[in-house]
Coordinates of C-alpha atoms in Angstrom, one line a residue:
Chain A
X665 CA 187.4 151.8 14.9
X666 CA 186.7 148.3 15.3
X667 CA 189.5 146.0 13.4
X668 CA 189.0 143.7 10.6
X669 CA 189.7 140.3 11.5
X670 CA 192.6 138.7 9.2
X671 CA 190.9 135.3 8.3
X672 CA 194.2 133.2 8.1
X673 CA 192.3 130.0 7.3
X674 CA 190.6 131.6 4.1
X675 CA 194.3 133.5 3.1
X676 CA 196.0 130.1 3.9
X677 CA 193.2 128.4 1.6
X678 CA 194.0 130.3 -1.2
X679 CA 197.6 130.0 -1.3
X680 CA 197.0 126.1 -1.1
X681 CA 195.0 126.5 -4.0
X682 CA 197.5 128.4 -5.8
X683 CA 200.3 126.2 -4.8
X684 CA 197.8 122.9 -6.1
X685 CA 197.4 124.7 -9.4
X686 CA 201.2 125.3 -9.6
X687 CA 202.1 121.4 -8.5
X688 CA 199.6 120.4 -11.6
X689 CA 201.3 122.3 -13.9
X690 CA 204.4 121.3 -12.7
X691 CA 203.6 117.4 -12.9
X692 CA 202.4 118.4 -16.5
X693 CA 205.6 119.3 -17.3
X694 CA 207.0 116.3 -15.8
X695 CA 208.4 117.6 -12.8
X696 CA 206.3 116.3 -9.5
X697 CA 207.1 118.5 -6.5
X698 CA 208.2 116.3 -3.6
X699 CA 208.7 116.9 0.1
X700 CA 210.5 114.6 2.8
X701 CA 209.3 114.9 6.0
X702 CA 211.7 113.6 8.8
X703 CA 210.4 112.8 12.0
X704 CA 212.5 111.4 15.0
X705 CA 210.5 109.8 17.8
X706 CA 206.7 110.1 18.4
X707 CA 206.4 113.2 20.4
X708 CA 202.6 113.7 20.1
X709 CA 202.7 117.2 19.1
X710 CA 205.2 116.5 16.8
X711 CA 203.4 113.6 15.3
X712 CA 200.6 115.6 14.7
X713 CA 202.2 118.4 12.7
X714 CA 203.8 115.8 10.4
X715 CA 200.6 114.4 9.7
X716 CA 199.2 117.8 9.0
X717 CA 202.1 118.5 6.5
X718 CA 201.9 115.3 4.5
X719 CA 198.1 115.7 4.4
X720 CA 198.9 119.1 3.0
X721 CA 201.0 117.5 0.9
X722 CA 198.3 115.3 -0.5
X723 CA 196.0 117.8 -1.1
X724 CA 198.4 120.3 -2.6
X725 CA 199.4 117.4 -5.1
X726 CA 202.8 117.5 -3.5
X727 CA 204.4 114.1 -3.4
X728 CA 205.5 113.6 0.2
X729 CA 208.4 111.1 1.6
X730 CA 207.9 110.4 5.2
X731 CA 210.5 109.1 7.3
X732 CA 210.0 108.5 11.0
X733 CA 212.9 107.0 12.8
X734 CA 213.0 106.1 16.7
X735 CA 213.6 108.2 19.3
X736 CA 217.1 106.6 20.2
X737 CA 218.2 107.2 16.4
X738 CA 221.9 108.1 16.3
X739 CA 223.2 111.3 14.7
X740 CA 225.1 109.3 12.2
X741 CA 221.8 107.6 11.1
X742 CA 220.0 110.7 10.7
X743 CA 222.8 112.4 8.9
X744 CA 223.1 109.4 6.6
X745 CA 219.3 109.7 6.0
X746 CA 219.8 113.3 5.1
X747 CA 222.6 112.5 2.6
X748 CA 220.6 110.3 0.8
X749 CA 217.4 112.8 0.7
X750 CA 220.0 115.5 -0.2
X751 CA 220.8 113.6 -3.5
X752 CA 217.6 112.1 -4.3
X753 CA 216.1 114.2 -7.3
X754 CA 212.5 113.7 -6.1
X755 CA 213.0 115.2 -3.1
X756 CA 212.6 119.2 -3.6
X757 CA 212.4 120.0 0.1
X758 CA 213.7 118.7 3.5
X759 CA 211.9 119.0 6.5
X760 CA 213.3 117.9 9.5
X761 CA 210.7 118.3 12.3
X762 CA 211.9 120.1 15.6
X763 CA 212.4 119.5 18.2
X764 CA 215.0 116.9 18.0
X765 CA 215.9 114.4 20.9
X766 CA 218.4 115.8 22.9
X767 CA 221.0 113.5 21.8
X768 CA 221.0 115.3 18.4
X769 CA 222.7 118.3 17.6
X770 CA 220.1 120.3 16.1
X771 CA 222.7 122.8 14.7
X772 CA 224.6 119.9 12.7
X773 CA 221.6 118.5 11.7
X774 CA 219.9 121.5 10.1
X775 CA 223.2 122.2 8.3
X776 CA 223.0 118.6 6.7
X777 CA 220.0 120.3 4.6
X778 CA 221.5 121.7 1.6
X779 CA 220.0 125.3 1.4
X780 CA 218.5 124.5 -2.2
X781 CA 216.2 122.3 -0.1
X782 CA 215.9 123.8 3.1
X783 CA 212.2 124.9 2.4
X784 CA 211.8 126.0 6.3
X785 CA 214.3 128.4 5.6
X786 CA 216.3 128.0 9.0
X787 CA 219.8 128.3 7.1
X788 CA 221.9 131.1 9.0
X789 CA 223.3 132.4 5.4
X790 CA 219.4 132.4 3.8
X791 CA 218.9 134.6 6.9
X792 CA 221.7 137.0 6.5
X793 CA 220.8 137.2 2.8
X794 CA 217.3 137.8 3.5
X795 CA 218.5 140.7 5.5
X796 CA 220.7 142.0 2.6
X797 CA 218.0 141.8 0.2
X798 CA 220.3 139.6 -1.9
X799 CA 218.7 138.3 -5.0
X800 CA 219.4 134.8 -4.4
X801 CA 218.1 134.6 -1.0
X802 CA 216.1 131.3 -0.9
X803 CA 213.2 129.9 1.3
X804 CA 211.7 132.6 3.9
X805 CA 210.9 130.7 7.1
X806 CA 207.3 129.6 7.0
X807 CA 206.1 131.5 9.7
X808 CA 207.3 134.8 9.3
X809 CA 206.8 134.4 5.4
X810 CA 202.9 134.1 6.4
X811 CA 203.2 136.9 8.5
X812 CA 204.1 138.8 5.4
X813 CA 201.9 137.3 3.5
X814 CA 199.1 138.1 5.4
X815 CA 199.7 141.6 5.6
X816 CA 200.2 141.7 2.0
X817 CA 196.7 140.0 1.2
X818 CA 195.0 142.6 3.7
X819 CA 196.5 145.2 1.6
X820 CA 198.8 146.9 4.2
X821 CA 201.4 149.2 3.0
X822 CA 204.5 147.7 4.8
X823 CA 206.9 150.3 3.3
X824 CA 207.6 153.1 5.5
X825 CA 205.6 151.6 8.3
X826 CA 206.9 151.5 11.9
X827 CA 207.1 147.6 12.1
X828 CA 207.4 146.7 15.7
X829 CA 208.6 142.5 16.3
X830 CA 208.2 141.2 19.5
X831 CA 210.9 138.5 19.8
X832 CA 214.1 137.6 17.9
X833 CA 213.9 134.0 17.9
X834 CA 215.4 132.1 14.8
X835 CA 212.0 130.8 13.9
X836 CA 210.1 133.6 13.9
X837 CA 211.1 137.0 15.5
X838 CA 214.5 137.6 13.5
X839 CA 213.4 136.5 10.2
X840 CA 210.0 138.6 10.6
X841 CA 212.3 141.5 11.1
X842 CA 214.4 140.7 8.3
X843 CA 211.3 140.1 5.9
X844 CA 209.8 143.1 7.3
X845 CA 213.3 145.1 6.2
X846 CA 213.4 143.7 3.1
X847 CA 209.7 145.1 2.6
X848 CA 211.1 148.6 3.2
X849 CA 209.6 149.0 6.7
X850 CA 211.4 150.8 9.8
X851 CA 212.0 147.8 11.8
X852 CA 212.4 147.7 15.6
X853 CA 213.3 144.3 17.2
X854 CA 212.1 144.0 20.8
X855 CA 212.8 141.2 23.1
X856 CA 213.2 140.3 26.8
X857 CA 215.9 142.9 27.7
X858 CA 213.6 145.6 26.0
X859 CA 213.6 148.5 28.7
X860 CA 209.9 150.0 28.0
X861 CA 208.2 147.5 25.9
X862 CA 204.6 149.1 26.2
X863 CA 206.0 152.4 25.0
X864 CA 207.7 150.4 22.2
X865 CA 204.7 148.6 21.0
X866 CA 202.6 152.0 20.9
X867 CA 204.9 153.1 18.2
X868 CA 204.0 150.2 15.8
X869 CA 201.8 150.7 12.9
X870 CA 202.5 147.1 12.4
X871 CA 203.0 144.9 15.5
X872 CA 204.3 141.2 15.2
X873 CA 204.3 139.7 18.5
X874 CA 206.0 136.4 19.0
X875 CA 207.1 136.3 22.9
X876 CA 204.7 133.5 24.1
X877 CA 203.3 135.1 27.0
X878 CA 199.4 134.8 27.0
X879 CA 197.9 138.3 26.6
X880 CA 200.8 140.3 27.2
X881 CA 200.1 142.9 24.7
X882 CA 196.9 144.5 26.0
X883 CA 194.8 147.5 24.4
X884 CA 196.2 150.3 26.2
X885 CA 199.8 149.5 24.5
X886 CA 198.7 149.7 20.9
X887 CA 198.3 152.5 18.8
X888 CA 194.8 153.6 17.3
X889 CA 194.6 151.9 13.8
X890 CA 197.5 149.4 14.2
X891 CA 197.8 146.2 12.5
X892 CA 198.5 143.5 14.8
X893 CA 199.7 139.9 13.6
X894 CA 200.0 137.9 16.7
X895 CA 202.2 135.2 16.5
X896 CA 201.4 133.7 20.0
X897 CA 200.2 130.2 20.6
X898 CA 199.4 129.6 24.6
X899 CA 197.9 127.5 26.6
X900 CA 195.6 129.0 29.3
X901 CA 193.4 126.7 31.7
X902 CA 190.0 126.8 30.7
X903 CA 187.8 124.3 33.0
X904 CA 184.8 125.1 30.2
X905 CA 186.8 123.0 27.8
X906 CA 187.0 119.0 27.5
X907 CA 190.8 119.3 27.4
X908 CA 191.0 121.5 30.0
X909 CA 192.9 124.6 28.5
X910 CA 191.9 127.0 25.5
X911 CA 194.7 128.5 22.8
X912 CA 195.1 132.3 23.5
X913 CA 197.7 134.4 21.6
X914 CA 200.3 137.0 22.9
X915 CA 197.8 140.0 22.5
X916 CA 194.6 140.6 23.9
X917 CA 192.3 140.1 21.1
X918 CA 189.0 141.4 22.4
X919 CA 190.2 144.5 23.6
X920 CA 192.5 145.1 21.0
X921 CA 189.9 144.5 18.3
X922 CA 188.1 147.9 19.3
X923 CA 191.3 149.8 18.4
X924 CA 193.2 148.4 15.9
X925 CA 192.7 148.5 12.3
X926 CA 193.3 144.7 11.6
X927 CA 194.3 142.1 14.2
X928 CA 194.7 138.2 13.7
X929 CA 192.9 135.9 15.8
X930 CA 194.4 132.9 17.9
X931 CA 193.5 130.2 16.6
X932 CA 192.8 131.0 12.9
X933 CA 195.2 133.8 12.1
X934 CA 198.7 132.8 11.5
X935 CA 198.8 129.4 12.7
X936 CA 197.2 128.0 9.1
X937 CA 200.1 130.1 7.3
X938 CA 202.7 128.1 8.2
X939 CA 201.8 125.2 6.3
X940 CA 200.8 126.9 3.4
X941 CA 204.1 128.7 3.1
X942 CA 205.9 125.2 3.6
X943 CA 203.8 124.1 0.5
X944 CA 204.6 127.3 -1.3
X945 CA 208.2 126.8 -0.5
X946 CA 208.3 123.2 -1.5
X947 CA 206.7 124.1 -5.3
X948 CA 209.2 127.0 -5.5
X949 CA 212.1 124.6 -5.0
X950 CA 210.2 122.1 -7.8
X951 CA 209.9 125.2 -10.2
X952 CA 213.6 125.9 -9.7
X953 CA 214.6 122.2 -10.3
X954 CA 212.5 122.0 -13.6
X955 CA 213.9 125.4 -14.8
X956 CA 217.4 124.0 -14.0
X957 CA 216.5 120.6 -15.6
Chain B
X669 CA 225.7 168.6 28.4
X670 CA 228.9 168.8 26.4
X671 CA 230.1 165.5 25.2
X672 CA 232.7 163.1 25.6
X673 CA 234.9 163.0 22.0
X674 CA 235.2 159.4 21.7
X675 CA 238.9 159.1 20.7
X676 CA 238.9 156.4 18.0
X677 CA 242.4 157.0 17.1
X678 CA 243.5 156.4 20.9
X679 CA 241.1 153.2 21.3
X680 CA 242.5 152.0 17.9
X681 CA 246.0 152.2 19.1
X682 CA 245.3 150.4 22.2
X683 CA 243.6 147.6 20.1
X684 CA 246.7 147.5 17.9
X685 CA 248.8 147.3 21.0
X686 CA 246.9 144.1 22.2
X687 CA 246.8 142.7 18.7
X688 CA 250.6 142.8 18.7
X689 CA 251.1 141.5 22.0
X690 CA 249.0 138.2 21.0
X691 CA 250.6 138.1 17.5
X692 CA 253.8 137.8 19.4
X693 CA 252.7 135.2 22.0
X694 CA 251.3 133.2 18.8
X695 CA 254.3 133.6 16.9
X696 CA 256.3 132.2 20.3
X697 CA 254.3 129.1 20.0
X698 CA 255.0 128.9 16.5
X699 CA 251.9 130.3 14.6
X700 CA 252.6 133.2 12.6
X701 CA 248.9 135.2 11.8
X702 CA 248.9 135.8 8.2
X703 CA 246.6 138.1 6.4
X704 CA 246.2 138.1 2.4
X705 CA 245.4 141.2 0.8
X706 CA 244.5 140.9 -3.0
X707 CA 244.0 144.1 -5.0
X708 CA 242.7 144.2 -8.5
X709 CA 243.7 147.2 -10.4
X710 CA 245.2 150.6 -9.2
X711 CA 242.0 152.4 -7.9
X712 CA 244.3 155.1 -6.0
X713 CA 241.9 155.0 -2.9
X714 CA 241.9 151.2 -2.9
X715 CA 245.7 151.1 -2.9
X716 CA 245.7 153.6 -0.1
X717 CA 243.4 151.4 1.8
X718 CA 245.7 148.1 1.1
X719 CA 248.9 150.2 1.8
X720 CA 247.7 151.1 5.4
X721 CA 246.3 147.6 5.8
X722 CA 249.8 146.0 5.2
X723 CA 251.7 148.5 7.3
X724 CA 249.0 147.8 10.1
X725 CA 250.2 144.0 9.7
X726 CA 253.8 145.1 10.1
X727 CA 253.2 147.1 13.1
X728 CA 251.2 144.4 14.4
X729 CA 253.3 141.4 13.8
X730 CA 251.1 139.8 11.1
X731 CA 252.6 138.7 8.2
X732 CA 251.0 140.2 4.9
X733 CA 250.7 138.6 1.7
X734 CA 250.1 141.3 -0.9
X735 CA 248.6 140.0 -4.2
X736 CA 248.0 143.0 -6.7
X737 CA 246.5 142.0 -10.1
X738 CA 246.1 143.9 -12.9
X739 CA 242.8 145.7 -13.4
X740 CA 241.6 143.2 -16.4
X741 CA 242.3 140.1 -14.4
X742 CA 239.6 137.7 -15.4
X743 CA 237.2 136.3 -12.9
X744 CA 238.8 132.9 -13.2
X745 CA 242.1 134.2 -12.3
X746 CA 241.2 135.8 -9.3
X747 CA 239.3 132.7 -8.2
X748 CA 242.2 130.4 -8.9
X749 CA 244.2 133.0 -6.6
X750 CA 241.6 132.6 -3.9
X751 CA 241.7 129.0 -4.3
X752 CA 245.3 128.8 -3.5
X753 CA 245.1 131.1 -0.5
X754 CA 242.1 129.0 0.8
X755 CA 244.5 126.3 1.2
X756 CA 247.5 128.2 2.2
X757 CA 248.2 127.4 5.8
X758 CA 250.2 130.5 6.3
X759 CA 247.1 132.5 5.5
X760 CA 244.5 133.0 8.5
X761 CA 242.7 135.7 6.7
X762 CA 241.9 136.8 3.1
X763 CA 240.9 140.2 2.3
X764 CA 239.7 141.0 -1.2
X765 CA 239.8 145.1 -1.3
X766 CA 236.3 146.2 -2.7
X767 CA 235.3 147.5 -5.1
X768 CA 236.2 144.9 -7.9
X769 CA 236.3 146.2 -11.3
X770 CA 233.1 146.1 -12.7
X771 CA 233.6 142.9 -15.1
X772 CA 234.0 140.6 -11.8
X773 CA 231.4 139.3 -10.0
X774 CA 231.5 140.5 -6.3
X775 CA 229.1 138.1 -4.8
X776 CA 231.1 134.9 -6.2
X777 CA 234.2 136.3 -5.4
X778 CA 233.6 137.0 -1.6
X779 CA 231.9 133.3 -1.6
X780 CA 235.4 132.2 -2.8
X781 CA 236.8 133.2 0.8
X782 CA 236.1 130.7 3.2
X783 CA 234.3 131.4 6.2
X784 CA 237.0 130.7 8.5
X785 CA 239.2 133.0 6.6
X786 CA 236.8 135.8 6.0
X787 CA 238.2 138.5 8.4
X788 CA 236.0 141.1 6.8
X789 CA 233.2 138.8 8.2
X790 CA 231.1 139.7 4.6
X791 CA 229.6 136.1 4.6
X792 CA 225.8 136.2 4.8
X793 CA 225.8 133.0 6.9
X794 CA 227.9 134.8 9.1
X795 CA 225.5 137.7 9.5
X796 CA 222.6 135.5 9.8
X797 CA 224.7 133.4 12.8
X798 CA 225.3 137.2 14.6
X799 CA 221.8 138.5 14.5
X800 CA 220.9 134.6 16.0
X801 CA 223.4 134.9 18.6
X802 CA 225.0 131.6 17.8
X803 CA 228.0 130.3 19.5
X804 CA 230.0 129.4 16.2
X805 CA 229.3 132.8 14.4
X806 CA 232.8 133.6 13.2
X807 CA 234.0 137.6 12.1
X808 CA 232.2 140.6 12.8
X809 CA 232.5 143.2 9.7
X810 CA 235.2 145.3 11.0
X811 CA 233.7 148.5 10.9
X812 CA 230.4 147.7 13.1
X813 CA 232.6 145.6 15.2
X814 CA 234.6 148.9 15.6
X815 CA 231.4 150.6 16.6
X816 CA 230.8 148.3 19.6
X817 CA 234.3 148.3 20.8
X818 CA 234.1 152.1 21.0
X819 CA 231.0 152.1 22.8
X820 CA 232.4 149.2 25.0
X821 CA 235.5 151.1 25.9
X822 CA 233.9 154.1 26.5
X823 CA 231.3 152.2 29.2
X824 CA 228.3 153.1 27.3
X825 CA 225.7 150.6 28.5
X826 CA 224.2 148.7 25.0
X827 CA 221.9 146.1 26.8
X828 CA 218.3 147.4 27.5
X829 CA 219.3 150.7 25.3
X830 CA 217.3 152.1 22.7
X831 CA 219.7 151.8 19.6
X832 CA 219.0 153.4 16.1
X833 CA 220.8 152.3 13.1
X834 CA 220.7 154.7 10.1
X835 CA 221.1 152.5 7.1
X836 CA 221.0 148.9 6.4
X837 CA 224.4 148.2 4.4
X838 CA 225.9 144.8 4.0
X839 CA 229.3 146.6 5.3
X840 CA 227.7 148.8 8.0
X841 CA 224.3 149.4 8.9
X842 CA 223.0 145.8 8.9
X843 CA 225.7 144.1 10.7
X844 CA 225.6 147.0 13.2
X845 CA 222.5 146.2 14.0
X846 CA 223.1 142.5 14.3
X847 CA 225.8 143.1 16.7
X848 CA 223.7 145.7 18.6
X849 CA 221.0 142.8 19.1
X850 CA 223.6 140.6 20.2
X851 CA 224.6 143.1 22.9
X852 CA 220.8 143.1 23.8
X853 CA 220.1 146.8 22.7
X854 CA 216.6 147.3 21.4
X855 CA 217.4 147.9 17.9
X856 CA 215.5 150.3 15.5
X857 CA 216.8 149.8 11.6
X858 CA 216.0 153.2 9.6
X859 CA 216.8 153.6 5.9
X860 CA 216.0 155.7 2.9
X861 CA 212.2 154.7 3.0
X862 CA 211.7 155.4 6.6
X863 CA 208.9 158.1 7.2
X864 CA 209.8 160.2 9.7
X865 CA 213.9 159.9 10.3
X866 CA 214.0 162.7 12.6
X867 CA 211.5 161.3 15.0
X868 CA 213.0 157.6 14.9
X869 CA 216.6 159.4 15.7
X870 CA 215.1 161.4 18.6
X871 CA 214.3 157.9 20.3
X872 CA 218.1 156.9 20.3
X873 CA 220.2 156.5 23.5
X874 CA 222.5 155.2 21.0
X875 CA 222.6 156.4 17.6
X876 CA 224.7 154.8 14.9
X877 CA 224.7 157.1 11.5
X878 CA 225.8 155.5 8.3
X879 CA 224.0 156.6 5.5
X880 CA 226.6 158.7 3.6
X881 CA 224.7 162.6 3.7
X882 CA 227.1 165.2 5.3
X883 CA 225.6 166.6 8.5
X884 CA 222.2 165.2 7.9
X885 CA 222.1 164.5 11.5
X886 CA 221.6 168.1 13.3
X887 CA 221.4 168.6 17.2
X888 CA 217.6 169.1 17.3
X889 CA 217.1 165.5 16.4
X890 CA 219.3 164.2 19.0
X891 CA 218.0 163.2 22.7
X892 CA 220.1 164.7 25.4
X893 CA 222.5 162.5 26.5
X894 CA 222.8 160.2 23.4
X895 CA 225.5 158.6 22.5
X896 CA 226.3 159.5 18.8
X897 CA 228.6 157.0 16.6
X898 CA 229.1 158.8 13.2
X899 CA 230.4 156.3 10.6
X900 CA 229.7 158.6 7.6
X901 CA 232.8 160.0 5.9
X902 CA 231.8 162.5 3.3
X903 CA 233.6 165.3 1.3
X904 CA 232.7 168.8 1.4
X905 CA 234.0 171.5 -0.8
X906 CA 236.5 173.6 1.2
X907 CA 238.3 176.2 -0.3
X908 CA 240.5 177.0 2.6
X909 CA 241.7 173.3 2.3
X910 CA 244.9 172.3 -0.4
X911 CA 243.2 169.6 -1.8
X912 CA 239.7 171.4 -2.0
X913 CA 237.7 169.5 0.5
X914 CA 237.4 168.3 4.0
X915 CA 235.9 165.2 5.4
X916 CA 232.8 165.7 7.6
X917 CA 230.6 162.8 8.9
X918 CA 226.6 162.3 8.7
X919 CA 226.1 164.4 12.1
X920 CA 226.8 167.6 12.9
X921 CA 229.3 167.4 15.2
X922 CA 230.1 170.8 16.6
X923 CA 226.2 171.3 17.6
X924 CA 225.6 168.1 18.7
X925 CA 228.7 167.8 21.1
X926 CA 226.9 170.5 23.2
X927 CA 223.9 168.0 23.8
X928 CA 224.8 164.4 23.5
X929 CA 226.8 162.5 26.0
X930 CA 229.4 161.2 23.9
X931 CA 230.2 161.4 20.1
X932 CA 232.7 160.3 17.6
X933 CA 234.9 162.9 15.5
X934 CA 235.3 162.6 11.8
X935 CA 238.1 161.6 10.9
X936 CA 239.2 160.0 14.1
X937 CA 236.5 158.3 15.5
X938 CA 235.4 155.1 13.6
X939 CA 237.5 155.3 10.7
X940 CA 241.0 153.9 12.7
X941 CA 238.9 151.4 14.1
X942 CA 238.1 149.5 11.0
X943 CA 241.6 148.5 10.3
X944 CA 242.3 147.7 13.9
X945 CA 239.5 145.3 14.0
X946 CA 240.6 143.8 10.8
X947 CA 244.0 143.1 12.5
X948 CA 241.8 141.6 15.5
X949 CA 240.1 139.5 13.7
X950 CA 243.0 138.2 11.8
X951 CA 244.9 137.3 15.1
X952 CA 241.6 135.5 16.2
X953 CA 241.7 133.6 13.1
X954 CA 245.7 132.6 13.8
X955 CA 244.6 131.7 17.5
X956 CA 242.0 129.2 16.2
X957 CA 244.3 127.6 13.8
X958 CA 246.8 127.3 16.6
X959 CA 244.2 125.6 18.9
X960 CA 243.3 123.4 16.0
X961 CA 246.7 122.2 15.4

């Protein structure tokens, strides 16, 4: 079997299209979707993410409110900005770019983003509600939401499938497991303490790899016909590249594609989905505001 | 192999002892642990649970504040009682006996119990925090907390074990999965849509059965040497009994005990643990109050 390569760029583009249409509709009805993007400091990776998010807003017809604070901003000042954004009616979603400088307490800061504007979906309450399949769950965290979207748009049947998630992080692993459970998969959560990872992986109809170890998952670990979603983004040295490295996923793409039914490449798989889902969450927040108004 | 029978009554007794000692210490330091028990209506099963909880309070030196409201109590009246209890400093824990009469909205009512007094551990936020292994997670839901306690006091190594949870309910299955994950087990969550339950169950080093189907798990599904925690409580007709039925678990106890390393009986396994863990959560809440004071 040669795997279908899941084209995350194309799927992300389709979602951006849908978002833009919806944003236009909302604007026509008097509600302009708005996203506040808060950056503390000038970490180059963070700056580039923030820039990409603001560009996506522009393209998707979402108004973006950029707030860049100096690296030595006090927690008080940041919380006071968040308090303003909380009550600003033009702001449907608030995104605080992570990681924060060390002197700021991430938990306290994220808790200051109200759940209605938490378009990153990081609230523990929201995670619990997703797992419990409660109707009032809000926003699914963007990367795992992108994983589910890729599966659905690749016509993968999630219900009843054995889904194995490698990693249990707040941003990817655990919420991915909750979302797969909500879609009625049988879900196994593996992590650094799992005894026989290879054996667990081999059981997966759907594998979601998010452990941050380059090419950790090899072809012999993958069941014939499995669907492999690779969330890993790892730098490996590559002298042939100008910048001296290339990006690879957690899975050995070339070998696995001969065995799997479908697989996401890195880059170009899950990566582009994160911002697309952020935009989707933001228009959803705006729609909720419009319906309440 | 003949299984160790895990004596939940004995473990629960030991916990009640520990709680009582701790309650005495707290009282000596001027903090009397208090639990408010709210019952709406007079459902016989609920009345008997509430009575048992209040009796446990008395034995464990926790002050109980009973509030019994008529079955036709309005949501407003119930919420107003909860608001009082919320600010009542003598009340460390608030327990609302479920199920509530149909005209009351369970979600709204439970959300009115503040997380600091949610000794039942039902808050979605708390569930999320448990799964994320966050340091400020509060109270683990009592029945799954009892499952973990039984495993620990039977010297079962949870870390690295394959733990399979049957059921994904709010009260047992999902929180049990989160707690097992917190203890570093590799966790698989199975449910009604799981395709091959028998095969999943066979992989379990630790099996937690909470699906409410009498003797669903048979010996051939259980791995040699597994540890089986049976949360099910099912009535089956039994003409030889005065009341016409007997209680059995989700697992075929007699056959499995020849194969497992350890197993909980029904009744007398997980059952007695629920109230013991409720008491334990309540003194923990009181201790937190004392430390803050």
